[in-house]
Tab-separated table of C-alpha atoms in Angstrom:
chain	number	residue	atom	x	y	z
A	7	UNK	CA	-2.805	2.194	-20.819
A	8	UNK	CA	-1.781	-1.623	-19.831
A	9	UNK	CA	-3.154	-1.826	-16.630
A	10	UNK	CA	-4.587	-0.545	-13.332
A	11	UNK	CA	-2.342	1.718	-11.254
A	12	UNK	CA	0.438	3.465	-10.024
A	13	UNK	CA	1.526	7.002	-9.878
A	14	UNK	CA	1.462	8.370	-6.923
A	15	UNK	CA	0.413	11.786	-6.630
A	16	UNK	CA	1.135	14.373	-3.139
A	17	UNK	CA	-2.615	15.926	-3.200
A	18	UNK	CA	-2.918	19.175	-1.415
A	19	UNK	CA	-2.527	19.912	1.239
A	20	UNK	CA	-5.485	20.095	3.660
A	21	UNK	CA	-6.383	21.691	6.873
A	22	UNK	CA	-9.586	19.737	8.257
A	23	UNK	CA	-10.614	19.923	11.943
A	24	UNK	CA	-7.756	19.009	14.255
A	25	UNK	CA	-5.367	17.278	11.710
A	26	UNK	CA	-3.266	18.639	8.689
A	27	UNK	CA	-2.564	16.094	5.938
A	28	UNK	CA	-1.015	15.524	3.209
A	29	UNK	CA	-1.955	12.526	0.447
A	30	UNK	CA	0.230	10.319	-1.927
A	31	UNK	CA	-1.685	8.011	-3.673
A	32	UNK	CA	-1.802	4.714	-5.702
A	33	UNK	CA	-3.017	6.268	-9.235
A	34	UNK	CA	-5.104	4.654	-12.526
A	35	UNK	CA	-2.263	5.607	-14.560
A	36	UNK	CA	-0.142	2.404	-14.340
A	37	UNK	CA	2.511	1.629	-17.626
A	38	UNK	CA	5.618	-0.424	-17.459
A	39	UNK	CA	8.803	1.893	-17.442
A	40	UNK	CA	11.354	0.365	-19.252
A	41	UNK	CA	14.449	2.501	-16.918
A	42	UNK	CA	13.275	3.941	-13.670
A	43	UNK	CA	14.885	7.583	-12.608
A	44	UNK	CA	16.613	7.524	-9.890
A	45	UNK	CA	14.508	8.296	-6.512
A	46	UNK	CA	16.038	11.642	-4.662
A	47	UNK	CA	16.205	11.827	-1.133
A	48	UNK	CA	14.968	15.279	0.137
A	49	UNK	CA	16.246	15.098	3.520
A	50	UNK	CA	13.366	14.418	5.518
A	51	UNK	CA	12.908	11.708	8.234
A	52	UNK	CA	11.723	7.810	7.224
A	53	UNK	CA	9.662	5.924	9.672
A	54	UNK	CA	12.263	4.313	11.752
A	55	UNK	CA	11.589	2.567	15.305
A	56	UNK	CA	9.067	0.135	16.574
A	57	UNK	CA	5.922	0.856	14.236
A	58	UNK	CA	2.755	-0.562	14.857
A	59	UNK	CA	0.210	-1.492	11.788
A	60	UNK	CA	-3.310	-0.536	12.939
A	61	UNK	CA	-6.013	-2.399	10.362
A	62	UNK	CA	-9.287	-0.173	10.329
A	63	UNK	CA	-11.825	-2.075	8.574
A	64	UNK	CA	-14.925	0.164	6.826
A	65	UNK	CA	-18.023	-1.782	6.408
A	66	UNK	CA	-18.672	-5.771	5.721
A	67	UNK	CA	-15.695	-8.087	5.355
A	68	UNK	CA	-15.628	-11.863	6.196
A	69	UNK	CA	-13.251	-12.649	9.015
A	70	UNK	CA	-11.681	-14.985	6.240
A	71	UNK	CA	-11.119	-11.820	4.192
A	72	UNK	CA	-9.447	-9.876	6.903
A	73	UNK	CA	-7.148	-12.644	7.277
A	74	UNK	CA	-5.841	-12.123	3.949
A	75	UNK	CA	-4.212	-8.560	4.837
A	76	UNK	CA	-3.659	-9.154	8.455
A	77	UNK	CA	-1.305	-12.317	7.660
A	78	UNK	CA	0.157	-9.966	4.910
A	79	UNK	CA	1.223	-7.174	7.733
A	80	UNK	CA	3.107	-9.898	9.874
A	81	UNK	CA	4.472	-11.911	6.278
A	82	UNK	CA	6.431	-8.255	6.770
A	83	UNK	CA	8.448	-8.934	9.573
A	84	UNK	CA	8.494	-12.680	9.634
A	85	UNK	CA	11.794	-14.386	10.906
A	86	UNK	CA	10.506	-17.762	9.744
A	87	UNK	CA	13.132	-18.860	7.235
A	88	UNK	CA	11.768	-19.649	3.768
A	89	UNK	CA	11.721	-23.045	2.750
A	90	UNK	CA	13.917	-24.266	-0.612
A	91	UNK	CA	14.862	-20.600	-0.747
A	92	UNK	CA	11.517	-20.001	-1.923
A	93	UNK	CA	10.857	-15.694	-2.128
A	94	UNK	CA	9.341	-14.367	0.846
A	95	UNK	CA	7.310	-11.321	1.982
A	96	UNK	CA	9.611	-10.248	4.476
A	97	UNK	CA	12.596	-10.746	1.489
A	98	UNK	CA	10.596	-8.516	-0.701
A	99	UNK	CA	10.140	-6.049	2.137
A	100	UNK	CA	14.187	-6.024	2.572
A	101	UNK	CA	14.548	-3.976	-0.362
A	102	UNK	CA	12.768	-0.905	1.495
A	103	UNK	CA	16.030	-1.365	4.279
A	104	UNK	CA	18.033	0.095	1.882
A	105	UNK	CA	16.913	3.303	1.974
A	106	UNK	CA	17.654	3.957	5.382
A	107	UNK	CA	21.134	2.741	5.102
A	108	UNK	CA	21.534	5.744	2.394
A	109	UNK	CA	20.750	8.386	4.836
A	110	UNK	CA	23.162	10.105	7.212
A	111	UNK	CA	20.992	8.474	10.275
A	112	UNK	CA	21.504	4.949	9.723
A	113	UNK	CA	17.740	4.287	11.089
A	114	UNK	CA	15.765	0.682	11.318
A	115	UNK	CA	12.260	-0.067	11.342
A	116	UNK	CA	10.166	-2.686	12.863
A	117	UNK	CA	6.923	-2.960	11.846
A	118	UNK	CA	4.705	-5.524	13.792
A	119	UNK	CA	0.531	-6.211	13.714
A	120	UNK	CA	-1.511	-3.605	16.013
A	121	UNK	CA	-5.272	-3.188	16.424
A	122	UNK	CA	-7.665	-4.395	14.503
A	123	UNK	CA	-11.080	-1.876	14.443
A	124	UNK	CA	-14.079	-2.719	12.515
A	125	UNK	CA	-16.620	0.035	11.291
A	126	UNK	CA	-19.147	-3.211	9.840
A	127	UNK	CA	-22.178	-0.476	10.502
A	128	UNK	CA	-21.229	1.971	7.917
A	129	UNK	CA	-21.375	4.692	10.620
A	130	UNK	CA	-20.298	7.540	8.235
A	131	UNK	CA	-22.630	6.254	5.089
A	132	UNK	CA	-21.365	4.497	2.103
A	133	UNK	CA	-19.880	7.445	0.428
A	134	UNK	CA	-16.691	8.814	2.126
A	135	UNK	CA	-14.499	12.305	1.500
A	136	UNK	CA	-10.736	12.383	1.962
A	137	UNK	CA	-11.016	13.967	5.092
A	138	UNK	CA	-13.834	10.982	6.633
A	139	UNK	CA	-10.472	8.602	5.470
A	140	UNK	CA	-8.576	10.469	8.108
A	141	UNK	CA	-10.822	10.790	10.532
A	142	UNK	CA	-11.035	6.866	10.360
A	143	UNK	CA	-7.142	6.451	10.445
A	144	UNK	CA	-7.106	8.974	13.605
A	145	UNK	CA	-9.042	5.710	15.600
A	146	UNK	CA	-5.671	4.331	15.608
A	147	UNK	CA	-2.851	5.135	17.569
A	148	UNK	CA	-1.132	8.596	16.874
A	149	UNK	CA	2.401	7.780	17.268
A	150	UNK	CA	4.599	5.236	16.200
A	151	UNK	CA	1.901	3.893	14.042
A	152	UNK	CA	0.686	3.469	10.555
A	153	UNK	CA	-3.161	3.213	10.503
A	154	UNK	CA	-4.766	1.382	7.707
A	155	UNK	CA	-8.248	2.413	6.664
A	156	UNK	CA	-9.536	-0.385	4.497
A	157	UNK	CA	-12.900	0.145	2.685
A	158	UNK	CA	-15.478	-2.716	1.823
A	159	UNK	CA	-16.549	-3.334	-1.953
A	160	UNK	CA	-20.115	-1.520	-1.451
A	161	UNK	CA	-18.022	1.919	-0.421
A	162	UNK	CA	-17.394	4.798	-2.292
A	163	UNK	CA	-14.572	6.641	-1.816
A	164	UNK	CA	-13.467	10.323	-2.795
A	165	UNK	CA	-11.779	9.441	-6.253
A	166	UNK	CA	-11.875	5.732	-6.065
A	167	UNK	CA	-11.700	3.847	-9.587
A	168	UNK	CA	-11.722	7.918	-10.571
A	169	UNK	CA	-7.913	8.485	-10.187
A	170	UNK	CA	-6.321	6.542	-7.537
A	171	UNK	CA	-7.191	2.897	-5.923
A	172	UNK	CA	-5.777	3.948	-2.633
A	173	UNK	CA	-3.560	6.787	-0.787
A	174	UNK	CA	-1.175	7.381	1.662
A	175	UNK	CA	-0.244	10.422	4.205
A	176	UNK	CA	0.412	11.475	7.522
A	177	UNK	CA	-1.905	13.133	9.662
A	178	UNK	CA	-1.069	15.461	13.199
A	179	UNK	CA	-3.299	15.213	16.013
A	180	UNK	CA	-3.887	15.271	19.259
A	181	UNK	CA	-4.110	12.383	22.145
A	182	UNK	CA	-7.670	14.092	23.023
A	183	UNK	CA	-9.095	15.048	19.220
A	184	UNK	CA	-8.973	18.674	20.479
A	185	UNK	CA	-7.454	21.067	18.726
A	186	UNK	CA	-6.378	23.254	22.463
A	187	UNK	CA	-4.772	20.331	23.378
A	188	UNK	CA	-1.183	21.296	24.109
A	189	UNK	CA	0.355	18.078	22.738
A	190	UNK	CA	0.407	16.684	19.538
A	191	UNK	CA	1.725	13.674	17.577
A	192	UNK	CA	1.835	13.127	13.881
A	193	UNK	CA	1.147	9.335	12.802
A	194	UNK	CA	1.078	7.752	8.958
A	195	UNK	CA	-1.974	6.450	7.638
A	196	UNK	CA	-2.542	4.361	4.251
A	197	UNK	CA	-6.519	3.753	2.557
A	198	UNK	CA	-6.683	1.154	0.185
A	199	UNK	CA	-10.260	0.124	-1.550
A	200	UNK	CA	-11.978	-3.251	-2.514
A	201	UNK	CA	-12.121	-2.787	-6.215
A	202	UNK	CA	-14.062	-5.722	-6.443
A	203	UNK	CA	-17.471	-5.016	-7.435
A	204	UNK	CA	-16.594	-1.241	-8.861
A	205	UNK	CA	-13.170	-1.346	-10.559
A	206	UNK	CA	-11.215	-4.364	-10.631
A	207	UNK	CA	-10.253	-3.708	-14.688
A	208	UNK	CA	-8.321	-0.713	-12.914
A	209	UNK	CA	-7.125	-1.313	-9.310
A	210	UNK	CA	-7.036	-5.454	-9.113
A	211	UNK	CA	-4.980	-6.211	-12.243
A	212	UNK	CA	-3.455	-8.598	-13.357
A	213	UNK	CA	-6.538	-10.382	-11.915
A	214	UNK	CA	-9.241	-8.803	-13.778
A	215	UNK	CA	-8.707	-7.598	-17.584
A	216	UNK	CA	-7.463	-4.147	-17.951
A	217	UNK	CA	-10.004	-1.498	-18.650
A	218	UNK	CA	-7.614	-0.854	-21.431
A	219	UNK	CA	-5.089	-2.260	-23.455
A	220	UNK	CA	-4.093	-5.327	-24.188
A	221	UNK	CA	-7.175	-7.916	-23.502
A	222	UNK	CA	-4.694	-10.636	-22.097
A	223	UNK	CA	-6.714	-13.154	-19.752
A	224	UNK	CA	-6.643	-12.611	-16.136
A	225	UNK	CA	-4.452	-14.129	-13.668
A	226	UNK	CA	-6.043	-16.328	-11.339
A	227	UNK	CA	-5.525	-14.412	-7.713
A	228	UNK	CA	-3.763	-16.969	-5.233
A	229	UNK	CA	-6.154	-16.535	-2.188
A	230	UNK	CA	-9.023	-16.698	-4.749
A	231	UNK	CA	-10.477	-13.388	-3.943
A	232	UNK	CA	-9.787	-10.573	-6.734
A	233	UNK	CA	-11.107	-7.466	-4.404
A	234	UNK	CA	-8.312	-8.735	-1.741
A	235	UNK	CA	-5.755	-9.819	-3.653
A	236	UNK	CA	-6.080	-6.950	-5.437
A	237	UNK	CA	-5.551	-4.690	-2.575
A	238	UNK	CA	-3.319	-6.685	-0.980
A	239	UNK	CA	-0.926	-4.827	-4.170
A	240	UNK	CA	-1.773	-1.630	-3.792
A	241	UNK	CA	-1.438	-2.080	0.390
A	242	UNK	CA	2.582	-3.613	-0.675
A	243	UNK	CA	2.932	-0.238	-2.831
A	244	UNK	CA	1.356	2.060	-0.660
A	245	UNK	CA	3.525	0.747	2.577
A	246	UNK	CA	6.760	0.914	0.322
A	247	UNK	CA	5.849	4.484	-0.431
A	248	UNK	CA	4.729	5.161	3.535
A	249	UNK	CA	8.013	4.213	5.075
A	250	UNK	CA	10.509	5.511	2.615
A	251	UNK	CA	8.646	9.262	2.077
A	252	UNK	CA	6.109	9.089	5.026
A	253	UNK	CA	5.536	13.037	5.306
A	254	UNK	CA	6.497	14.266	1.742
A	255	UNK	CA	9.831	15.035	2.297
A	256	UNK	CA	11.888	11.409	1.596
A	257	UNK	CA	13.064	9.599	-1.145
A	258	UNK	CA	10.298	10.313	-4.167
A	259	UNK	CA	11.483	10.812	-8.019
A	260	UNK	CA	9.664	14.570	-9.965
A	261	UNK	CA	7.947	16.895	-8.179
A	262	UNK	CA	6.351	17.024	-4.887
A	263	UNK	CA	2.933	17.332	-6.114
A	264	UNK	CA	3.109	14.021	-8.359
A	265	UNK	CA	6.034	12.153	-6.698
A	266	UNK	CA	7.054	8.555	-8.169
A	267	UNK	CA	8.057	6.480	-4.759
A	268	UNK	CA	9.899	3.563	-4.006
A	269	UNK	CA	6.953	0.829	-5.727
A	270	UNK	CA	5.213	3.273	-7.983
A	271	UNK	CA	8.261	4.345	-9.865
A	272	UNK	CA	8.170	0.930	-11.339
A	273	UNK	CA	4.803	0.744	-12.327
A	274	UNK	CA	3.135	-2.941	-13.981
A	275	UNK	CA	6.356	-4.754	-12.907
A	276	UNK	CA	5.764	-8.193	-10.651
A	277	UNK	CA	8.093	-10.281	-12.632
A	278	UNK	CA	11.068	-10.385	-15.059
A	279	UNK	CA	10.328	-9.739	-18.794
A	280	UNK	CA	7.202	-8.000	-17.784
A	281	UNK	CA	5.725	-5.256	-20.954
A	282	UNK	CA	2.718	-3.193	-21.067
A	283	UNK	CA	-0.269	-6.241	-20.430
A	284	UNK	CA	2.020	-8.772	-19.109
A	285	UNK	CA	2.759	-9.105	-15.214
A	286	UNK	CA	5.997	-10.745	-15.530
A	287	UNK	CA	7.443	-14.560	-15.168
A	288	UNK	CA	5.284	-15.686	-12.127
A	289	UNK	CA	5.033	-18.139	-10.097
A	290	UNK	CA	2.284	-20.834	-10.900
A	291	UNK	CA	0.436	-22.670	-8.171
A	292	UNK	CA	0.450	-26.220	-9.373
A	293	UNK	CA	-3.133	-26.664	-7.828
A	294	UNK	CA	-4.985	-23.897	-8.014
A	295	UNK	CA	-3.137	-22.476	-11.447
A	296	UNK	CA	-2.798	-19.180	-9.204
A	297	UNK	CA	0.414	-16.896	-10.038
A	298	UNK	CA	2.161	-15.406	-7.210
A	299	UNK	CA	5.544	-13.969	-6.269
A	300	UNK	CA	5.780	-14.625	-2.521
A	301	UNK	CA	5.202	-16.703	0.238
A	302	UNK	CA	3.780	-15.089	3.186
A	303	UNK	CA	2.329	-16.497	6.666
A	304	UNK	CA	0.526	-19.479	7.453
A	305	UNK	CA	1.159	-20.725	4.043
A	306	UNK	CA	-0.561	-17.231	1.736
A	307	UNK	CA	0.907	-16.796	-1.224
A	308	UNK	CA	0.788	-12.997	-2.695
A	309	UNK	CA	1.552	-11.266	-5.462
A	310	UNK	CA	3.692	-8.168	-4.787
A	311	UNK	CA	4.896	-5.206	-7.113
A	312	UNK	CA	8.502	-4.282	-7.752
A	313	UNK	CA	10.464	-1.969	-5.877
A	314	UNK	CA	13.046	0.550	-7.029
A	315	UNK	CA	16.234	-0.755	-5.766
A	316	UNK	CA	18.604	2.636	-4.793
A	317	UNK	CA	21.837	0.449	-4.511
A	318	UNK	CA	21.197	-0.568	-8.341
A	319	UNK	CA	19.074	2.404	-9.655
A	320	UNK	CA	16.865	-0.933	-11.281
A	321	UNK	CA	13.215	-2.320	-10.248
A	322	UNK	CA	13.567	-5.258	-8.132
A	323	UNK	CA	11.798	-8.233	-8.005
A	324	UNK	CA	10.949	-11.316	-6.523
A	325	UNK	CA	11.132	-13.484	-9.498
């Protein structure tokens, strides 16, 4: 195994209180693929519209951390044009647009910064279920939105570091939290965790060593934070996989139960010529000696996984 993470895998279904949802997630199974299969699309609906990103932040993080992911979210949908035709977030994020001109539909999204709601009191302990994940992404809206549950470094998370570094899913519920209510709107969520302190050999590579494999140093992280950086990756995968097959049903590769999506079907890919323990040609920061493969907001720089490109059946990426 080369490095952290990425197969993602539909969990059960569950039935929990007022919601119903179902779970793809960011796995500790991640190899480079040398040919992707091509991604199927089942039919079902993409997120498409005006989408609001909700950040829902679980226990301590410095303002200067939350900065990191919220600059991210907007590097999505930035119309600032890139300087010296430098790569970009929001070029990275084009590649998803191609999946919606493949369907019959001919749908656009929009994706723009929502609500930011911080849990810094640990109100539901330091060791979480699936189902406490949900409940956390309900406290955003439930339409139109995809709400982010992000948990601190110090919380434990229903098979964190175990099998996955972070899910996705979409959750129905109603305006009121009551299950009598007579209306009901389904919204997507994503949970990503700060592998900082409890796995960062297996969800923050290429900036920690692998757990196993090859023992190649790690990559300095290019906002100097390895728990961020790190899930500033799996957020990139996890919103690829959100937007193209946000309720199970859209364009995912092998069966339902263990679908590859649109960033996890190239798995350990952030460059050209990248192999099993080797990210790829990067991008080197002639200061800090950090490699990255895009420029985001008020001057981040990230480093962002491939994505399957369905108009060339190939991973794309940046550099």
């Amino acid at each position: 195994m080369a490095s952290f993470v990425t197969q993602s895998v539909l969990q059960i279904f569950l039935v929990i209180s007022f919601f119903q949802i179902s779970l793809a997630g960011r796995k500790l199974s991640e190899v480079v693929q040398d040919q992707p299969q091509l991604l199927t699309y089942h039919n079902g609906p993409l997120l498409s519209g005006k989408i609001t990103v909700n950040l829902i932040w679980y226990g301590k993080f410095k303002p200067s951390e939350r900065t990191i992911i919220s600059d991210f979210v907007t590097s999505l949908s930035s119309t600032i044009p890139s300087v010296n035709n430098q790569p970009s977030v929001a070029q990275w994020w084009k590649t998803t647009e191609k999946y919606y001109h493949l369907t019959s539909k001919k749908s656009s999204l929009s994706l723009s910064l929502g609500k930011q709601i911080l849990y810094e009191n640990y109100s539901l302990g330091k060791s979480l279920k699936n189902k406490q994940i949900v409940e956390l992404a309900a406290k955003g809206d439930q339409s139109n939105a995809i709400n982010v549950v992000l948990t601190a470094s110090d919380v434990a998370v229903e098979g964190f570091c175990m099998s996955q570094c972070g899910t996705h899913g979409s959750a129905s519920g109603s305006n009121n939290g009551h299950i009598k209510a007579k209306r009901y709107s389904k919204f997507a969520y994503i949970w990503v965790g700060n592998s900082q302190t409890q796995c960062p050999g297996q969800c923050a590579w290429p900036f920690h060593q692998p757990v196993y494999g090859p023992q190649n140093p790690p990559l300095i992280a290019p906002n100097n934070n390895v728990g961020l950086d790190g899930m500033v990756i799996n957020l990139a995968s996890l919103f690829a996989g959100t937007v193209t097959n946000p309720f199970g049903n859209g364009y995912f590769q092998g069966p339902a139960e263990a679908p590859l999506e649109a960033s996890s079907a190239c798995p350990g890919i952030y460059g050209k010529g990248a192999y099993p323990g080797y990210a790829g040609n990067l991008l080197v920061d002639p200061t800090t000696g950090a490699s990255y493969n895009a420029h985001g907001d008020n001057g981040r720089k990230y480093l962002l996984p491939a994505l399957y490109d369905p108009s060339t059946s190939s991973c794309s990426t940046l550099v």
